[in-house]
Amino acid sequence: MTASGLLPATLYLVPALVWAIIARQLWAYLRTGRPHSPTFDVFRLATSAIALHLASHVAVALLPAGGPSTLALGLGLARDLSLVGSLALGRHAIRLMPVPERPPGRAWLAANYGFAASAGLALTLAHALPEPAVSPTETLARFCALPLGLLCLWEGWRTARPGAWGPEGAIEMRQPDVALVGWGLLGTVAAFLALAAAGQMPFGLVLLDAGIALAIAAPVALRLLGVVIPDVLVTATLLAAAGGVLVAHTALAAHLDARDLPLLHCAAALALALVFMPGQAWLRAATNRLVLHRSRQQQAALQSFLHTLSPELGTRECCRRALAELVRVRRVAGTAIILDDGEAIAHGDFELAPLVRVWPRGAAADALPARSFGSIELRALPLALREALVRAHVTLGAAPILSPRRRWGWLFMNTGMLGGLFHEEDVEGFCAFVAQLALLLDGADLLARTVAVERALAHAEKLAAIGELAARIAHEIRNPVAAARSLAQQLAREPGLPWVAEHRLILEELERVERQMGQLLRFARRDELRLEPVDLGELARATLGALRPRLEAAGIAAALEAPPGVVARADRDKLREVLVNLLENARDALATSPSPRRVTVAVRNGEGGASLLVTDNGPGVPADALPRLFEPFFSTKQSGTGLGLAIARHAVEAHGGTIVASPAAGAGLTVRVTLPLAEAP
């Protein structure tokens, strides 16, 4: 090795390290047990060939000066063949990068690899000539590689997808990637021409080779910064330390007696062992801590934190606290969870809206990967999901929240450029955190269900007691009321008697009392249901048609949204009573509202049930009254008995359905009745 060869070796070493790190990361991906991909297989071989080519350059530059030797010829041949092979493999990988993958045909493969094989044969023959010089064969290799390199650039620009550049793990080439490579190549060529004009052609060629290699590596290296930066720093530090040991060894050997040289050799070997064994582990840990803000204690801290969360907090609060701790411990910009029911929770800097808009729900989400999202899983996602993940800066930091009971949703990290899960131990730690979170959510859900069942049982016992008492009271009151009503009817029919108007008022009030007694008895009665397939659209149309004159008389416009084919398993008469009750409540709510007054009946089919929705644009219900709206004897109307909605709830729950009220969009109230679908005949 000469001093003149040290600078070229150093220049070649930088891109050689970058490409070796990229190749090692791709080979390490095989150990994860994820599915294979033709793109990954070819790209893995291409990066390995580039790393071999640059390593051959380093070795050739470090050879001692003198005539060509067998070692020099072998290294030169490896350098030239790996150059042509890497370009052929690279062009093949670029062809496979677009999603979905479209493997090239046999003719394309034959032309691509046939040209590379022909160039390789020509280079081998050139090296086999008597006393070949290194420079002519290297020039021949560059001329052979030039058409393949130009084809790679054209192939990359032709297949690159337009769109903003961002961190992603799908290994999909975008037009900004090609532009970045192009500008890097232009800068490298400009520097080469300047050096050539200054008479520094040999050094210019070295800079040209190293610059081209770095320009091509730039898009991939930027997406793997979390791997490239620590590995380059660690490797460069280790090489510098080893070089220092060798320089010190050489300097001391020149001044020591021959009898002391064995001791010096042992000391140098021990120093090198310390540098490359404990020194490497210490350097990697320090780099991860200082550059990536990672340490071995992070996973233990996250697991310990989840153990401190109580299921009594509820699923939403557990998610919020887990996200906050994940941001604090891993020092990522932001995190988010999209639950299976569509609710989204975010903490920190996270662009959640685009992801929520396109993320599938229900049965559509079953097609998503059931493990953490690696590069192959990301390539299998639809384009809209990949774009939303890129906009949210989620690279390799997403996983489903799966428990043995159910899928809760998905957890995402805004990993940026440095925070992706590139190492398998990071992936395993992240998956362990998500799995433990899923178990915690299971516990919170089971606890909430248990509490709900206990409350429902207590409520049912309370309602049963109220119903029994109401039935007794109604029965005791109904008989004297009926007698008084009969007498009032007789008095009202005698036109000659005084106080006829008062008699009619008494009769109306007694009839109102009797109607309320009837409601009490209906609330207490346990009717048998006659279940049958009921077309909700037809039922809503008939009911609304019967009530439309009364609604129009009150200045209310009624609308119906009823697609055909929504069939529920229900008692037709009971369900009609429920709908009439809801429409009359809407009419009462709109009585004091300004025009225009609207009520809409909508029928829906989805999420495993048939739904009937009644929406008005009235004043709505106060938020604190919504939870009590279906309780017996609770009413927001001054003259209401509080039994109408309680009877409706009783009837719906007897069908195995649910009834809920929520604020309508803008103003008003929406009551949704959900019933089981009728089984297909």
XYZ file of C-alpha atoms in Angstrom:
681
model
C 0.000 0.000 0.000
C 1.246 3.476 -0.879
C 0.233 6.907 0.335
C -1.100 7.665 -3.145
C -3.443 4.681 -2.919
C -4.814 5.571 0.518
C -6.955 8.497 -0.679
C -8.650 6.527 -3.523
C -9.231 3.631 -1.120
C -10.878 6.008 1.362
C -13.086 7.536 -1.345
C -14.203 4.093 -2.512
C -14.695 2.922 1.069
C -17.485 5.427 1.828
C -19.970 4.219 -0.847
C -18.791 0.645 -0.259
C -19.868 0.932 3.387
C -23.236 2.458 2.440
C -24.033 -0.264 -0.099
C -22.786 -3.017 2.209
C -25.105 -1.744 4.959
C -28.059 -1.654 2.547
C -27.276 -5.178 1.321
C -26.890 -6.486 4.870
C -30.256 -4.986 5.837
C -31.937 -6.713 2.896
C -30.306 -10.053 3.693
C -31.292 -9.682 7.358
C -34.893 -9.307 6.176
C -34.832 -12.998 5.235
C -34.575 -13.948 8.918
C -37.857 -12.242 9.784
C -39.940 -15.040 8.293
C -41.901 -12.645 6.090
C -43.108 -13.644 2.611
C -40.618 -13.526 -0.234
C -40.864 -10.973 -3.002
C -39.194 -11.072 -6.450
C -38.377 -7.372 -6.074
C -36.578 -7.980 -2.792
C -34.731 -11.017 -4.115
C -33.363 -9.176 -7.164
C -32.703 -5.949 -5.250
C -30.800 -7.926 -2.612
C -28.509 -9.420 -5.276
C -28.032 -6.041 -6.988
C -26.966 -4.262 -3.786
C -24.609 -7.111 -2.933
C -23.007 -6.883 -6.391
C -22.539 -3.104 -6.021
C -20.955 -3.564 -2.585
C -18.627 -6.229 -4.048
C -17.669 -3.923 -6.928
C -16.767 -1.050 -4.590
C -14.932 -3.358 -2.179
C -12.861 -4.599 -5.133
C -11.980 -0.983 -5.913
C -10.814 -0.513 -2.313
C -8.698 -3.663 -2.459
C -7.127 -2.707 -5.808
C -6.278 0.768 -4.497
C -4.553 -0.732 -1.445
C -2.381 -3.132 -3.468
C 1.355 -2.354 -3.382
C 2.785 -0.592 -6.402
C 4.527 -2.720 -9.002
C 3.729 -4.936 -11.940
C 0.460 -6.825 -12.249
C 0.148 -9.853 -9.996
C -2.302 -12.724 -9.900
C -4.086 -11.076 -6.968
C -4.324 -7.770 -8.830
C -5.695 -9.504 -11.936
C -8.257 -11.414 -9.869
C -9.406 -8.304 -8.028
C -9.586 -6.354 -11.295
C -11.716 -9.063 -12.912
C -14.026 -9.181 -9.863
C -14.323 -5.398 -9.980
C -15.277 -5.298 -13.669
C -17.624 -8.306 -13.666
C -19.440 -7.081 -10.543
C -19.946 -3.684 -12.208
C -21.706 -5.161 -15.239
C -23.625 -7.682 -13.124
C -24.828 -5.065 -10.637
C -26.181 -2.860 -13.435
C -28.055 -5.759 -15.055
C -29.520 -6.777 -11.685
C -30.284 -3.144 -10.860
C -32.197 -2.656 -14.091
C -34.178 -5.823 -13.341
C -34.948 -4.579 -9.796
C -36.080 -1.181 -11.122
C -38.412 -2.962 -13.534
C -39.985 -4.848 -10.605
C -40.338 -1.860 -8.245
C -43.723 -0.482 -9.408
C -46.701 -1.757 -7.420
C -48.268 -4.124 -8.340
C -45.249 -6.056 -9.527
C -45.194 -6.937 -13.225
C -42.360 -9.393 -13.897
C -40.664 -8.777 -17.271
C -41.039 -11.295 -20.060
C -38.491 -13.844 -21.182
C -37.370 -11.742 -24.141
C -36.598 -8.783 -21.858
C -34.696 -10.994 -19.417
C -32.735 -12.621 -22.243
C -31.756 -9.234 -23.698
C -30.827 -7.745 -20.312
C -28.770 -10.603 -18.946
C -27.529 -11.655 -22.390
C -25.853 -8.283 -22.865
C -24.368 -8.494 -19.354
C -23.063 -12.007 -20.032
C -21.517 -10.906 -23.342
C -19.849 -7.938 -21.662
C -18.603 -10.194 -18.877
C -17.124 -12.624 -21.396
C -15.355 -9.791 -23.217
C -13.929 -8.486 -19.945
C -12.751 -11.953 -18.933
C -10.967 -12.383 -22.285
C -9.407 -8.934 -21.920
C -8.042 -9.860 -18.502
C -6.739 -13.163 -19.860
C -4.547 -11.474 -22.473
C -0.801 -11.608 -21.795
C 0.270 -8.956 -19.292
C -2.937 -6.905 -19.366
C -2.799 -3.453 -17.915
C -5.406 -2.544 -15.353
C -6.380 0.751 -16.930
C -7.457 -0.535 -20.396
C -9.672 -3.260 -18.936
C -11.194 -0.787 -16.477
C -11.950 1.553 -19.371
C -13.535 -1.324 -21.294
C -15.680 -2.133 -18.242
C -16.886 1.463 -18.114
C -17.832 1.395 -21.796
C -19.697 -1.896 -21.310
C -21.500 -0.493 -18.266
C -22.483 2.799 -19.925
C -25.463 1.480 -21.977
C -26.747 -0.514 -18.993
C -26.462 2.553 -16.776
C -28.371 4.719 -19.251
C -31.047 2.028 -19.553
C -31.345 1.956 -15.750
C -31.932 5.722 -15.670
C -34.507 5.546 -18.450
C -36.228 2.549 -16.832
C -36.310 4.352 -13.502
C -37.836 7.528 -14.931
C -40.366 5.564 -16.992
C -41.606 3.430 -14.089
C -41.292 6.008 -11.291
C -44.594 7.091 -9.806
C -45.318 10.816 -9.495
C -45.951 12.246 -6.077
C -44.248 13.962 -3.183
C -41.204 12.319 -1.706
C -41.514 11.040 1.825
C -40.359 8.311 4.175
C -41.777 4.972 3.131
C -40.775 1.349 3.386
C -42.415 -0.107 0.274
C -39.285 0.293 -1.935
C -41.325 2.045 -4.597
C -39.463 4.455 -6.856
C -40.895 7.939 -7.242
C -39.970 10.668 -9.676
C -38.232 12.738 -6.941
C -35.966 9.708 -6.388
C -34.938 9.705 -10.040
C -34.458 13.480 -9.939
C -32.237 13.134 -6.856
C -30.100 10.521 -8.617
C -29.951 12.662 -11.760
C -28.770 15.769 -9.914
C -26.196 13.701 -8.058
C -24.868 12.298 -11.323
C -24.706 15.750 -12.914
C -22.750 17.103 -9.962
C -20.364 14.157 -10.077
C -19.762 14.518 -13.831
C -19.159 18.258 -13.407
C -16.559 17.585 -10.703
C -14.893 14.952 -12.914
C -14.671 17.321 -15.882
C -13.186 20.030 -13.679
C -10.507 17.646 -12.356
C -9.789 16.321 -15.846
C -9.315 19.866 -17.131
C -6.891 20.475 -14.258
C -4.827 17.434 -15.268
C -6.096 15.215 -12.413
C -7.679 12.526 -14.598
C -6.842 9.493 -12.337
C -8.232 11.189 -9.244
C -11.202 12.427 -11.286
C -12.055 8.847 -12.301
C -11.971 7.756 -8.659
C -14.269 10.627 -7.701
C -16.535 9.788 -10.646
C -16.935 6.155 -9.545
C -17.512 7.029 -5.880
C -19.891 9.891 -6.717
C -22.008 7.757 -9.053
C -22.257 5.024 -6.407
C -23.339 7.524 -3.738
C -25.845 9.236 -6.070
C -27.518 5.907 -6.864
C -27.554 4.950 -3.179
C -29.034 8.279 -2.023
C -32.798 7.462 -2.311
C -32.389 4.103 -0.570
C -29.969 5.393 2.064
C -32.277 8.292 2.953
C -35.096 5.834 3.640
C -32.743 3.705 5.743
C -31.111 6.535 7.672
C -31.922 4.798 10.938
C -29.619 1.967 9.835
C -27.072 3.744 7.636
C -26.044 6.518 10.041
C -25.293 4.300 13.084
C -23.551 1.616 11.013
C -21.402 4.123 9.105
C -20.420 5.889 12.329
C -19.610 2.639 14.109
C -17.670 1.170 11.171
C -15.731 4.375 10.509
C -14.825 4.699 14.189
C -13.708 1.077 14.384
C -11.597 1.385 11.237
C -10.032 4.602 12.507
C -9.253 2.970 15.848
C -7.799 -0.099 14.134
C -5.738 2.140 11.860
C -4.444 4.007 14.886
C -3.413 0.726 16.512
C -1.560 -0.352 13.349
C 0.193 3.015 12.979
C 1.257 2.934 16.617
C 2.442 -0.661 16.199
C 4.543 0.270 13.157
C 6.054 3.313 14.863
C 6.946 1.397 18.025
C 8.341 -1.579 16.113
C 10.908 0.689 14.463
C 12.318 1.737 17.852
C 12.117 -1.488 19.869
C 14.612 -4.266 20.167
C 13.850 -7.469 18.271
C 13.386 -9.329 21.561
C 10.512 -6.984 22.496
C 8.634 -7.372 19.215
C 6.599 -10.477 20.274
C 5.282 -8.532 23.263
C 4.413 -5.614 20.967
C 2.598 -7.962 18.575
C 0.555 -9.434 21.440
C -0.328 -5.952 22.703
C -1.427 -4.885 19.213
C -3.553 -8.039 18.790
C -5.158 -7.462 22.200
C -5.874 -3.825 21.330
C -7.518 -4.863 18.048
C -9.601 -7.477 19.862
C -10.773 -4.861 22.363
C -11.627 -2.467 19.537
C -13.683 -4.949 17.509
C -15.418 -6.852 20.333
C -16.455 -4.870 23.430
C -15.617 -1.622 21.669
C -18.067 -2.345 18.853
C -20.922 -3.141 21.255
C -20.212 0.005 23.289
C -20.033 2.172 20.168
C -23.296 0.785 18.766
C -25.123 1.316 22.056
C -23.765 4.868 22.337
C -24.714 5.675 18.727
C -28.236 4.316 19.154
C -28.663 6.327 22.325
C -27.214 9.615 21.058
C -28.367 9.582 17.412
C -31.532 7.460 17.397
C -32.537 7.967 21.056
C -32.888 4.217 21.545
C -31.752 1.937 24.324
C -32.380 -1.554 25.603
C -34.313 -0.117 28.534
C -37.026 1.373 26.315
C -38.910 -1.870 25.779
C -38.800 -2.743 29.468
C -40.063 0.753 30.302
C -42.990 0.418 27.885
C -43.954 -3.009 29.207
C -43.742 -1.795 32.804
C -45.934 1.190 32.002
C -48.679 -0.982 30.519
C -48.675 -3.012 33.737
C -49.522 0.173 35.643
C -52.662 0.847 33.580
C -55.904 -0.356 35.119
C -58.709 -1.798 32.961
C -61.044 0.437 34.961
C -59.790 3.378 32.878
C -61.669 2.061 29.855
C -60.423 1.219 26.378
C -60.191 4.813 25.088
C -58.279 6.151 28.070
C -55.903 3.162 28.013
C -55.193 3.896 24.337
C -54.553 7.583 25.016
C -52.132 6.907 27.850
C -50.319 4.168 25.920
C -49.798 6.525 22.958
C -48.456 9.273 25.207
C -45.978 6.873 26.814
C -44.886 5.535 23.420
C -44.079 9.079 22.275
C -42.209 9.827 25.491
C -40.125 6.648 25.609
C -39.327 6.151 21.911
C -39.077 9.911 21.271
C -41.053 9.768 18.051
C -42.943 12.805 16.793
C -46.414 11.334 17.203
C -48.528 8.197 17.442
C -52.104 7.270 16.607
C -54.609 4.449 16.925
C -57.517 3.826 14.558
C -59.974 1.541 16.314
C -62.052 -1.009 14.471
C -65.229 1.008 15.064
C -63.712 4.000 13.233
C -62.764 6.099 16.271
C -59.286 7.611 16.003
C -56.976 8.681 18.829
C -53.723 10.583 18.271
C -50.939 12.002 20.417
C -48.234 14.410 19.338
C -47.533 15.420 15.749
C -49.558 13.062 13.583
C -51.494 13.868 10.392
C -54.436 11.618 11.169
C -57.237 12.936 8.940
C -55.978 11.509 5.585
C -55.408 8.121 7.207
C -58.868 8.016 8.817
C -60.538 8.902 5.505
C -59.114 5.923 3.610
C -58.521 3.298 6.294
C -60.916 0.341 5.810
C -63.365 -0.755 8.478
C -65.377 -3.854 9.196
C -65.015 -6.766 6.805
C -62.895 -4.687 4.399
C -60.164 -4.459 7.047
C -59.803 -8.252 7.152
C -57.674 -8.074 3.998
C -54.984 -6.026 5.788
C -51.861 -7.791 7.112
C -52.237 -9.491 10.488
C -48.681 -8.572 11.541
C -46.511 -5.473 11.734
C -46.192 -3.707 8.402
C -42.885 -4.546 6.754
C -41.856 -3.556 3.247
C -43.599 -6.518 1.608
C -46.812 -5.872 3.566
C -46.678 -2.195 2.585
C -46.306 -3.105 -1.091
C -49.474 -5.216 -0.816
C -51.561 -2.272 0.439
C -53.801 -0.269 -1.918
C -52.293 2.925 -3.307
C -54.534 5.211 -1.215
C -53.386 3.570 2.027
C -49.701 3.757 1.058
C -50.042 7.444 0.196
C -51.810 8.185 3.491
C -49.049 6.397 5.429
C -46.386 8.401 3.586
C -48.200 11.673 4.360
C -48.375 10.674 8.024
C -44.613 9.851 7.960
C -45.281 6.245 8.948
C -42.519 4.066 7.486
C -42.029 0.754 9.256
C -44.004 1.683 12.358
C -47.510 0.233 12.012
C -49.119 -2.912 13.396
C -52.597 -4.333 14.056
C -53.753 -4.457 17.682
C -54.718 -8.133 17.839
C -55.755 -10.179 20.844
C -56.994 -13.777 21.046
C -60.535 -12.364 21.227
C -60.641 -9.764 18.494
C -58.898 -7.131 16.414
C -59.062 -3.769 18.159
C -57.573 -1.635 15.407
C -54.139 -0.416 14.280
C -51.340 1.508 15.940
C -49.144 3.893 13.942
C -45.961 5.819 14.750
C -44.804 8.987 13.017
C -41.306 7.564 12.703
C -39.909 10.232 10.386
C -36.585 9.437 8.728
C -34.798 7.917 11.729
C -37.461 6.184 13.810
C -38.485 3.276 11.581
C -38.399 -0.290 12.866
C -35.484 -1.470 10.734
C -34.012 -4.081 13.107
C -35.785 -7.276 14.033
C -35.339 -6.653 17.763
C -37.126 -3.300 17.306
C -39.962 -5.027 15.453
C -40.260 -7.695 18.154
C -40.326 -5.073 20.909
C -42.955 -3.012 19.097
C -45.116 -6.082 18.455
C -44.801 -7.131 22.113
C -45.992 -3.679 23.194
C -48.951 -3.792 20.792
C -49.875 -7.344 21.867
C -49.811 -6.368 25.544
C -51.922 -3.306 24.753
C -54.454 -5.590 23.032
C -54.681 -7.763 26.167
C -55.145 -4.640 28.286
C -57.985 -3.504 26.014
C -59.528 -6.976 26.326
C -59.475 -6.618 30.092
C -60.972 -3.128 29.942
C -63.700 -4.315 27.579
C -64.572 -7.363 29.691
C -64.691 -5.219 32.820
C -66.942 -2.683 31.085
C -69.219 -5.477 29.883
C -69.395 -6.952 33.383
C -70.291 -3.582 34.880
C -72.857 -3.025 32.120
C -74.443 -6.428 32.788
C -74.604 -5.704 36.509
C -76.191 -2.337 35.848
C -78.586 -3.872 33.328
C -79.654 -6.519 35.843
C -80.153 -3.893 38.519
C -82.042 -1.737 36.028
C -84.170 -4.701 34.942
C -85.042 -5.484 38.555
C -85.901 -1.836 39.107
C -88.056 -1.744 35.986
C -89.779 -4.975 36.955
C -90.619 -3.539 40.367
C -91.790 -0.274 38.794
C -93.824 -2.178 36.227
C -95.520 -4.337 38.846
C -96.304 -1.307 40.991
C -97.516 0.634 37.951
C -99.790 -2.235 36.928
C -101.352 -2.377 40.396
C -101.833 1.382 40.532
C -103.263 1.475 37.014
C -105.628 -1.402 37.799
C -106.818 0.258 41.012
C -107.313 3.641 39.363
C -108.762 2.427 36.079
C -112.060 1.122 37.516
C -113.115 4.342 39.323
C -111.868 6.391 36.371
C -113.997 4.286 34.025
C -117.061 4.838 36.246
C -116.446 8.588 36.452
C -115.881 8.729 32.689
C -119.202 6.959 32.044
C -121.037 9.457 34.251
C -119.284 12.382 32.558
C -120.317 11.032 29.148
C -123.972 10.924 30.243
C -123.824 14.465 31.599
C -122.146 15.745 28.431
C -124.926 14.258 26.259
C -127.643 16.313 28.057
C -127.629 19.678 26.253
C -130.182 21.242 28.595
C -128.173 20.762 31.747
C -125.987 23.560 33.060
C -122.178 23.364 32.912
C -122.043 21.350 29.642
C -118.618 22.794 28.764
C -117.290 21.820 32.179
C -118.655 18.291 31.739
C -116.842 17.956 28.413
C -113.586 19.201 29.982
C -113.980 16.615 32.754
C -114.545 13.943 30.104
C -111.409 14.943 28.150
C -109.252 14.880 31.278
C -110.618 11.480 32.320
C -109.886 10.122 28.828
C -106.333 11.481 29.118
C -105.924 9.737 32.487
C -107.229 6.506 30.968
C -104.738 6.759 28.095
C -101.914 7.192 30.583
C -103.154 4.192 32.533
C -103.081 2.251 29.266
C -99.470 3.298 28.734
C -98.591 2.134 32.239
C -100.185 -1.239 31.575
C -98.413 -1.586 28.227
C -95.115 -0.760 29.919
C -95.694 -3.415 32.582
C -97.061 -6.070 30.212
C -94.726 -8.689 28.683
C -96.242 -9.197 25.257
C -95.492 -12.183 23.077
C -93.830 -11.217 19.807
C -94.941 -12.586 16.444
C -91.616 -12.445 14.630
C -91.576 -12.493 10.844
C -89.532 -10.953 8.003
C -90.529 -7.277 7.812
C -89.454 -5.004 4.972
C -88.488 -1.850 6.860
C -88.869 0.325 3.767
C -92.470 -0.753 3.217
C -93.285 -0.401 6.930
C -91.775 3.092 7.088
C -93.580 4.141 3.888
C -96.979 2.936 5.157
C -96.542 4.446 8.634
C -95.312 7.778 7.319
C -98.165 7.866 4.805
C -100.731 7.425 7.576
C -99.182 10.163 9.737
C -98.315 12.579 6.919
C -101.591 14.607 7.126
C -101.045 15.269 10.848
C -97.411 16.204 10.232
C -98.289 18.540 7.358
C -101.003 20.141 9.467
C -98.264 20.990 11.977
C -96.131 22.515 9.192
C -93.653 19.616 9.124
C -92.213 18.273 5.865
C -91.693 14.511 6.004
C -89.089 12.688 3.883
C -88.334 9.006 3.409
C -85.028 7.336 2.468
C -85.817 3.657 2.040
C -83.734 1.517 -0.319
C -85.396 -1.796 -1.185
C -84.415 -5.108 0.331
C -83.789 -4.091 3.967
C -85.606 -6.878 5.805
C -85.551 -7.312 9.589
C -86.850 -10.080 11.807
C -89.529 -8.290 13.821
C -93.123 -8.056 15.013
C -94.760 -5.788 12.436
C -97.357 -4.249 14.773
C -94.907 -3.631 17.620
C -92.388 -2.079 15.273
C -95.076 0.162 13.780
C -95.971 1.347 17.296
C -92.308 2.193 17.909
C -92.100 4.199 14.673
C -95.364 6.028 15.415
C -94.048 6.886 18.882
C -90.805 8.293 17.444
C -92.632 10.348 14.805
C -95.029 11.799 17.385
C -92.083 12.717 19.591
C -90.457 14.443 16.604
C -93.709 16.326 15.923
C -93.865 17.505 19.544
C -90.191 18.572 19.432
C -90.787 20.610 16.250
C -93.892 22.344 17.603
C -91.901 25.333 18.869
C -89.222 25.330 16.138
C -89.108 27.934 13.368
C -89.677 26.939 9.762
C -88.613 24.984 7.852
C -89.493 21.986 9.983
C -88.334 18.603 8.744
C -88.485 15.004 9.857
C -86.736 12.234 7.933
C -87.204 8.485 8.200
C -84.250 6.523 6.807
C -83.675 2.802 6.413
C -80.142 1.392 6.385
C -78.587 -2.030 5.911
C -75.089 -2.707 7.216
C -72.789 -3.744 10.056
C -74.745 -6.952 10.626
C -78.162 -5.370 11.236
C -81.039 -3.387 9.781
C -81.430 0.183 11.008
C -84.366 2.568 11.165
C -83.485 6.233 11.751
C -85.828 9.103 12.621
C -84.191 12.540 12.397
C -85.702 15.957 13.059
C -84.244 19.463 12.879
C -85.790 20.615 16.133
C -84.068 22.016 19.225
C -82.577 18.641 20.136
C -81.984 17.291 23.632
C -79.463 18.604 26.192
C -76.315 16.475 26.385
C -76.889 15.611 30.042
C -80.406 14.346 29.235
C -79.407 12.001 26.385
C -78.326 9.068 28.613
C -81.669 9.180 30.480
C -83.922 9.667 27.469
C -85.223 6.064 27.485
C -85.664 5.756 31.256
C -89.236 5.292 32.526
C -90.960 8.468 33.733
C -88.170 10.713 32.422
C -89.341 13.367 29.978
C -88.045 16.664 28.625
C -91.640 17.796 27.967
C -93.621 19.488 30.701
C -96.747 17.455 29.927
C -94.975 14.191 29.075
C -95.358 10.996 31.081
C -91.888 9.676 30.235
C -93.275 6.313 29.117
C -93.349 6.581 25.316
C -89.628 6.110 24.688
C -89.356 3.624 27.570
C -92.048 1.489 25.889
C -90.214 1.839 22.561
C -86.954 0.723 24.170
C -88.695 -2.231 25.820
C -90.165 -3.322 22.479
C -86.884 -2.940 20.564
C -84.836 -4.818 23.163
C -87.429 -7.606 23.150
C -86.520 -8.014 19.455
C -82.835 -8.357 20.371
C -82.124 -4.888 18.984
C -80.911 -1.542 20.264
C -82.260 2.002 20.275
C -79.980 5.009 20.765
C -80.378 8.770 20.456
C -77.679 11.173 19.299
C -77.489 14.797 18.164
C -78.250 15.218 14.472
C -75.859 16.954 12.107
C -76.450 20.674 12.434
C -79.406 20.649 14.824
C -82.050 18.281 16.066
C -82.057 14.675 17.195
C -81.545 11.294 15.535
C -82.987 8.114 17.024
C -81.524 4.922 15.561
C -83.292 1.580 15.953
C -81.121 -1.414 15.019
C -82.708 -4.845 14.572
C -81.409 -8.285 13.567
C -81.567 -9.005 9.862
C -84.020 -11.612 8.666
C -82.360 -14.860 7.639
C -82.230 -15.488 3.915
C -84.788 -18.094 2.808
